[in-house]
Coordinates of C-alpha atoms in Angstrom, one line a residue:
M12 CA 0.0 0.0 0.0
N13 CA 1.4 3.4 -0.9
K14 CA 1.8 5.8 2.0
P15 CA 1.0 9.5 1.8
Q16 CA 4.0 11.7 1.2
H17 CA 5.0 15.3 1.8
T18 CA 7.7 16.9 -0.2
I19 CA 9.8 19.5 1.6
L20 CA 12.1 21.9 -0.3
P21 CA 14.6 23.4 2.0
S22 CA 18.1 24.6 1.1
R23 CA 20.6 22.1 2.4
L24 CA 23.5 23.9 4.1
S25 CA 26.3 23.1 6.4
R26 CA 26.6 24.3 10.0
R27 CA 28.3 27.5 9.0
G28 CA 28.6 27.0 5.3
P29 CA 28.3 30.2 3.2
C30 CA 26.5 28.8 0.2
A31 CA 23.0 27.6 -0.7
L32 CA 22.4 24.7 -3.1
A33 CA 23.2 25.5 -6.7
C34 CA 20.0 23.8 -7.6
M35 CA 17.0 23.0 -5.5
L36 CA 16.7 19.5 -4.2
A37 CA 13.4 17.8 -3.4
F38 CA 13.6 15.9 -0.2
T39 CA 10.7 13.4 -0.1
V40 CA 9.7 12.6 3.5
V41 CA 7.6 9.5 3.9
L42 CA 4.9 10.1 6.4
S43 CA 4.9 6.5 7.7
A44 CA 8.6 6.7 8.7
C45 CA 9.5 6.4 12.4
G46 CA 6.1 5.6 13.8
G47 CA 3.8 7.7 11.6
G48 CA 1.0 6.4 9.5
G49 CA -1.6 4.0 10.7
D50 CA 0.7 1.1 11.7
G51 CA 3.1 0.6 14.5
G52 CA 0.5 1.2 17.2
G53 CA 0.9 5.0 16.8
G54 CA -2.6 5.6 15.6
K55 CA -3.5 7.5 12.5
D56 CA -1.2 10.4 11.9
T57 CA -2.5 13.4 10.2
I58 CA -0.3 16.1 8.6
G59 CA -1.1 19.4 7.1
N60 CA 0.5 22.6 5.8
N61 CA -0.5 26.2 6.5
Q62 CA 0.2 29.1 4.2
D63 CA 3.7 29.3 5.5
N64 CA 4.5 25.7 4.6
K65 CA 4.9 24.8 8.2
V66 CA 4.3 21.1 8.7
R67 CA 2.1 20.1 11.6
V68 CA 1.3 16.6 12.9
S69 CA -1.4 15.3 15.1
A70 CA -0.7 15.7 18.9
N71 CA 0.9 12.8 20.7
P72 CA -1.6 12.0 23.5
T73 CA 1.1 10.1 25.4
D74 CA 3.6 13.0 25.5
N75 CA 3.7 13.1 29.3
W76 CA 4.6 16.7 29.1
T77 CA 3.4 18.9 31.9
L78 CA 5.2 22.1 32.9
V79 CA 6.2 22.2 36.5
P80 CA 6.9 25.3 38.6
A81 CA 10.6 26.3 38.2
A82 CA 11.0 26.2 42.0
E83 CA 10.1 22.5 42.0
V84 CA 13.4 21.7 40.2
G85 CA 15.5 24.4 41.9
M86 CA 15.3 27.2 39.3
D87 CA 14.3 30.8 39.4
G88 CA 11.0 31.2 37.6
A89 CA 11.2 34.9 37.5
L90 CA 14.5 34.9 35.7
L91 CA 13.2 32.4 33.2
A92 CA 10.1 34.6 32.6
A93 CA 12.4 37.5 32.1
G94 CA 14.2 35.6 29.5
V95 CA 11.0 34.9 27.6
A96 CA 10.0 38.5 27.9
S97 CA 13.2 39.7 26.4
L98 CA 12.4 37.6 23.3
S99 CA 9.0 39.2 22.7
D100 CA 10.1 40.6 19.3
A101 CA 10.6 37.4 17.3
S102 CA 11.7 39.3 14.2
T103 CA 14.9 40.3 16.0
H104 CA 16.0 36.8 17.3
G105 CA 14.7 34.6 14.6
M106 CA 14.0 31.6 17.0
S107 CA 11.0 29.5 16.6
S108 CA 11.1 27.5 19.8
M109 CA 12.8 27.2 23.2
L110 CA 12.2 24.3 25.6
V111 CA 14.0 23.7 28.9
T112 CA 13.9 20.7 31.3
R113 CA 15.7 20.1 34.5
R114 CA 15.9 16.8 36.4
G115 CA 13.8 15.3 33.6
K116 CA 10.9 17.7 34.2
P117 CA 9.8 20.5 31.7
V118 CA 10.0 24.0 33.1
L119 CA 9.7 26.1 30.0
E120 CA 8.1 25.8 26.5
Q121 CA 7.9 28.8 24.2
Y122 CA 7.1 29.1 20.5
W123 CA 7.3 32.0 18.0
N124 CA 6.7 32.9 14.4
G125 CA 3.6 30.6 14.0
Y126 CA 5.2 27.4 15.3
D127 CA 3.7 25.3 18.1
K128 CA 4.3 22.0 19.9
D129 CA 3.1 19.9 17.0
T130 CA 5.0 21.7 14.2
L131 CA 7.9 19.8 12.7
H132 CA 11.3 21.4 12.5
D133 CA 14.1 20.7 10.0
L134 CA 17.0 19.7 12.3
R135 CA 19.6 20.2 9.5
S136 CA 23.0 19.0 10.7
A137 CA 21.7 18.3 14.3
T138 CA 20.6 15.1 12.5
K139 CA 24.2 13.9 12.6
S140 CA 24.0 13.5 16.4
I141 CA 21.0 11.1 15.9
T142 CA 23.2 9.2 13.5
S143 CA 25.8 8.9 16.3
L144 CA 23.2 7.4 18.6
L145 CA 22.2 4.9 15.9
M146 CA 25.8 3.9 15.4
G147 CA 26.1 3.3 19.1
V148 CA 22.9 1.1 19.0
A149 CA 24.4 -0.8 16.0
I150 CA 27.6 -1.5 17.9
D151 CA 25.6 -2.4 21.1
Q152 CA 23.6 -4.9 19.0
R153 CA 26.8 -6.3 17.6
L154 CA 25.7 -5.6 14.1
V155 CA 28.8 -3.4 13.7
G156 CA 32.0 -4.6 15.2
G157 CA 33.3 -1.2 16.5
V158 CA 34.7 2.1 15.5
G159 CA 37.9 0.5 14.5
D160 CA 36.2 -1.4 11.6
T161 CA 37.1 -0.2 8.1
L162 CA 34.5 1.4 5.8
S163 CA 35.5 -1.1 3.1
S164 CA 34.4 -4.1 5.2
Y165 CA 30.8 -2.9 4.9
L166 CA 30.6 -1.0 1.6
N167 CA 33.1 -2.8 -0.7
P168 CA 30.4 -5.3 -1.9
L169 CA 28.3 -2.3 -3.0
Y170 CA 31.1 0.0 -4.2
P171 CA 34.0 -2.3 -5.1
N172 CA 37.6 -1.0 -4.8
A173 CA 36.5 2.6 -4.2
P174 CA 39.3 5.2 -3.7
A175 CA 38.2 6.0 -0.2
Y176 CA 39.2 2.6 1.0
R177 CA 42.8 2.7 0.0
L178 CA 44.2 4.2 3.2
G179 CA 42.2 2.0 5.5
L180 CA 39.5 4.5 6.4
K181 CA 37.9 3.6 9.7
L182 CA 34.5 4.3 11.1
E183 CA 36.0 6.4 13.9
D184 CA 37.8 8.6 11.4
M185 CA 34.4 9.4 9.9
L186 CA 32.7 9.9 13.2
T187 CA 35.3 12.6 14.2
M188 CA 35.3 14.3 10.7
R189 CA 38.8 13.1 10.1
S190 CA 38.3 10.9 7.1
G191 CA 41.3 12.4 5.2
L192 CA 39.1 12.6 2.1
D193 CA 39.0 15.7 0.0
C194 CA 35.7 16.8 1.5
D195 CA 35.1 20.1 3.3
D196 CA 31.6 21.6 3.4
W197 CA 33.0 24.9 4.6
T198 CA 35.2 25.3 1.5
R199 CA 33.1 25.7 -1.7
S200 CA 36.0 24.6 -3.9
S201 CA 36.4 21.3 -2.1
P202 CA 35.5 18.4 -4.4
G203 CA 33.5 16.7 -1.7
N204 CA 31.6 19.8 -0.6
E205 CA 28.0 18.8 0.2
E206 CA 26.6 21.0 -2.6
N207 CA 28.5 18.8 -5.1
M208 CA 27.2 15.7 -3.4
Y209 CA 23.6 16.8 -3.6
Q210 CA 23.8 17.0 -7.4
Q211 CA 24.4 13.3 -7.6
T212 CA 21.9 10.5 -7.4
D213 CA 23.8 8.2 -5.0
W214 CA 25.5 10.4 -2.4
V215 CA 27.4 7.4 -0.8
K216 CA 28.9 6.4 -4.2
F217 CA 30.0 10.1 -4.6
Y218 CA 31.6 10.0 -1.2
V219 CA 33.6 6.7 -1.5
N220 CA 34.9 7.9 -4.9
L221 CA 36.6 10.9 -3.4
Q222 CA 40.4 11.0 -3.2
A223 CA 42.3 11.2 0.1
P224 CA 44.9 14.0 0.2
N225 CA 45.5 13.2 3.9
A226 CA 45.9 10.1 6.0
P227 CA 42.7 9.3 8.0
G228 CA 42.6 10.5 11.6
R229 CA 44.8 13.6 11.2
V230 CA 43.0 16.6 9.7
T231 CA 39.5 17.7 10.9
R232 CA 37.2 18.8 8.1
Y233 CA 33.5 19.2 8.3
C234 CA 32.1 16.8 5.8
T235 CA 28.4 15.7 5.6
G236 CA 29.5 12.7 3.5
N237 CA 30.8 11.1 6.7
P238 CA 27.4 10.6 8.4
M239 CA 25.8 9.8 5.0
A240 CA 28.2 6.9 4.5
L241 CA 27.8 5.7 8.1
G242 CA 24.1 5.6 7.7
R243 CA 24.6 3.2 4.8
V244 CA 26.9 1.1 7.0
I245 CA 24.2 0.9 9.6
A246 CA 21.6 -0.1 7.0
V247 CA 23.9 -2.7 5.5
A248 CA 24.9 -4.2 8.9
S249 CA 21.3 -4.3 10.2
K250 CA 19.7 -5.3 6.9
K251 CA 17.1 -2.6 7.7
P252 CA 16.3 0.8 6.3
I253 CA 17.4 3.6 8.7
P254 CA 13.8 4.6 9.5
A255 CA 12.9 1.1 10.5
F256 CA 16.1 0.6 12.5
A257 CA 15.6 3.9 14.3
K258 CA 12.0 3.2 15.0
E259 CA 12.7 -0.2 16.5
F260 CA 15.7 0.7 18.7
L261 CA 15.5 4.4 19.4
F262 CA 12.4 6.3 18.3
G263 CA 9.9 3.6 19.3
P264 CA 11.2 3.3 22.9
L265 CA 11.3 7.1 23.2
N266 CA 7.7 7.4 21.9
I267 CA 8.8 9.6 19.0
Q268 CA 5.9 9.1 16.6
S269 CA 6.1 11.8 14.0
A270 CA 9.8 12.2 12.9
R271 CA 10.3 12.4 9.2
W272 CA 13.5 11.3 7.5
A273 CA 14.6 12.8 4.1
E274 CA 15.7 10.4 1.3
F275 CA 17.9 10.4 -1.7
D276 CA 18.9 7.9 -4.4
N277 CA 15.4 7.6 -5.8
R278 CA 14.1 7.0 -2.3
N279 CA 16.4 4.0 -1.8
Q280 CA 18.6 5.6 0.9
T281 CA 18.0 7.8 4.0
D282 CA 19.7 11.2 4.6
T283 CA 21.6 10.6 7.9
G284 CA 23.6 13.8 7.5
G285 CA 20.7 16.2 7.8
H286 CA 17.1 17.1 7.3
I287 CA 15.2 14.9 9.7
H288 CA 12.1 16.8 10.7
M289 CA 11.0 16.5 14.3
R290 CA 9.0 18.2 17.0
P291 CA 11.0 20.1 19.6
R292 CA 9.5 18.0 22.4
D293 CA 11.0 14.9 20.7
M294 CA 14.3 16.7 20.4
V295 CA 14.2 17.1 24.2
K296 CA 13.8 13.4 24.5
L297 CA 17.0 12.8 22.6
G298 CA 18.8 15.3 24.8
Q299 CA 17.4 13.7 28.0
L300 CA 18.5 10.3 26.7
A301 CA 22.1 11.6 26.3
L302 CA 22.0 13.2 29.7
Q303 CA 20.8 9.9 31.3
K304 CA 23.8 8.1 29.6
G305 CA 21.6 6.2 27.2
Q306 CA 19.0 5.1 29.7
W307 CA 15.2 5.6 29.2
N308 CA 12.5 4.4 31.5
G309 CA 14.8 1.9 33.1
K310 CA 16.0 0.5 29.8
Q311 CA 19.5 1.0 28.3
L312 CA 18.7 2.1 24.8
V313 CA 22.3 3.1 24.0
S314 CA 25.2 1.8 26.2
A315 CA 26.6 4.2 28.8
A316 CA 30.1 3.4 27.4
W317 CA 29.0 4.7 23.9
M318 CA 27.4 7.8 25.3
A319 CA 30.6 8.6 27.2
E320 CA 32.9 8.0 24.2
S321 CA 30.7 9.6 21.6
T322 CA 30.2 12.8 23.6
R323 CA 33.7 13.4 24.8
Q324 CA 36.0 15.6 22.8
H325 CA 38.1 13.8 20.2
T326 CA 39.1 16.7 18.1
Q327 CA 38.3 20.4 17.4
F328 CA 37.8 22.7 14.5
T329 CA 40.6 25.2 14.7
S330 CA 38.9 27.4 12.2
L331 CA 36.2 28.2 14.7
P332 CA 36.9 30.7 17.5
N333 CA 34.8 28.9 20.1
R334 CA 32.4 26.1 20.8
N335 CA 34.6 24.0 18.5
G336 CA 35.1 20.8 20.4
Y337 CA 33.9 17.7 18.6
G338 CA 33.2 14.1 19.6
Y339 CA 31.3 11.5 17.4
F340 CA 29.0 14.0 15.6
W341 CA 28.4 15.8 18.9
W342 CA 29.8 19.2 19.6
R343 CA 31.3 20.4 22.9
S344 CA 31.7 23.8 24.5
V345 CA 32.5 25.3 27.9
E346 CA 30.1 28.1 28.9
T347 CA 31.1 30.3 31.8
V348 CA 28.4 31.8 34.0
K349 CA 29.4 33.9 37.1
D350 CA 32.9 32.7 36.8
V351 CA 31.8 29.0 36.9
P352 CA 32.6 26.9 33.8
Y353 CA 30.0 24.4 32.6
D354 CA 30.6 21.7 30.0
V355 CA 27.9 21.7 27.3
I356 CA 27.3 18.9 24.9
F357 CA 25.2 19.9 21.9
A358 CA 23.7 18.9 18.6
D359 CA 23.9 21.8 16.1
G360 CA 22.0 22.4 12.9
N361 CA 22.2 25.4 10.5
G362 CA 19.7 28.1 11.4
G363 CA 19.8 27.6 15.2
Q364 CA 18.7 24.0 15.7
Y365 CA 20.2 23.0 19.0
I366 CA 19.9 20.2 21.5
M367 CA 22.0 21.4 24.5
I368 CA 22.9 19.2 27.4
V369 CA 24.5 20.5 30.6
P370 CA 25.3 17.5 32.7
A371 CA 26.5 19.3 35.8
L372 CA 23.2 21.1 36.2
D373 CA 20.9 18.2 34.9
I374 CA 19.6 20.6 32.2
V375 CA 18.4 20.0 28.6
A376 CA 17.6 23.0 26.4
V377 CA 16.3 22.8 22.9
F378 CA 16.1 25.7 20.4
T379 CA 14.9 25.8 16.8
G380 CA 15.2 28.8 14.5
E381 CA 15.3 30.2 11.0
N382 CA 18.6 32.1 11.1
Y383 CA 20.1 30.2 8.2
N384 CA 23.8 31.0 7.5
L385 CA 23.6 33.9 10.0
K386 CA 25.8 34.5 13.1
K387 CA 22.5 35.2 14.8
A388 CA 21.9 31.5 14.9
E389 CA 24.2 31.3 18.0
F390 CA 21.9 33.7 19.9
S391 CA 20.5 30.7 21.7
F392 CA 23.8 30.4 23.6
S393 CA 23.3 34.0 24.9
V394 CA 19.9 33.0 26.2
L395 CA 21.4 29.9 27.8
N396 CA 24.1 31.9 29.5
R397 CA 22.0 34.9 30.5
Y398 CA 18.8 33.3 31.7
I399 CA 18.8 29.5 31.8
L400 CA 22.0 28.6 33.5
P401 CA 21.9 31.5 36.0
A402 CA 18.3 30.4 36.9
V403 CA 19.7 27.4 38.7
K404 CA 19.6 28.2 42.4

């Protein structure tokens, strides 16, 4: 039976990349993916567009989302309210949502610019952090041997003797953006720049055919081809499409019912480098899972060992002045408030899509926005530092 579809036409851009796609790409999002549609026990899922092309889904009646007084979780409600009041003019900050939880309880939920709790947001490159979680699951399930495995051991049957294999490229090199391949999304002239990739039918084939000017593991370059190829590794190893794998082991247990994956290669492959569409409340669940070291409702969805290894700093992007630490598709930063430094682990997507985790304070903060290719996208960190972190008593 054919499932209903919705086609979304965003410009696919890197975290701080300067360019838009040379040609528009249609990303087809299948509505039944990851718990939508009428199957999987999720109930019938309806979806609609308003005049602004915002995509809304039916409410999840089992959200278990009830705001608690800030004082109940040791936070200053007046300061949080002041933060919301300071953002009254949405045209100046460009954010579309802000959600905060502490100790696993929601204390703040705010939307702007016509968005609401059931509006999907394009996570852009924050999707990469979800791919990191899925790789951890695949290793936990012993479908993938480990990060020391070579890419060729999984993809050579599909793309025999590709140039990317010649230096023994390992999965860890890709997870840390140190593949050595001639791929840099922040340099338009780079052969592997994502905009060149999107013009191809099979993006993974494009990636494995790139040359390697550097040995793997040495040079850090932001390359969306890395999570794209790792998504194919997970699909090959599990013998399941990414949406089905994610639904079974991650989204299903988290009760994420309305996530929408984007596809390529004539809908034969899933975009694991960007463009999953998700509600902010479900983004919070992913942040809470990371904060709880992979545990959810008493069940270990992702091993604590993987969460520790994937979120610790393995490298950094020296081209960035700050917030440049990098793990396995997770970013790291140190934010200082009242002379106290706090480690922040975060997923980051172009335009201001953030899942921020502050382990020392048991806080998860989620932001979405429309500040594509603008420095203003980092305004969410100002809100975090001025209002959210200082609100902890």
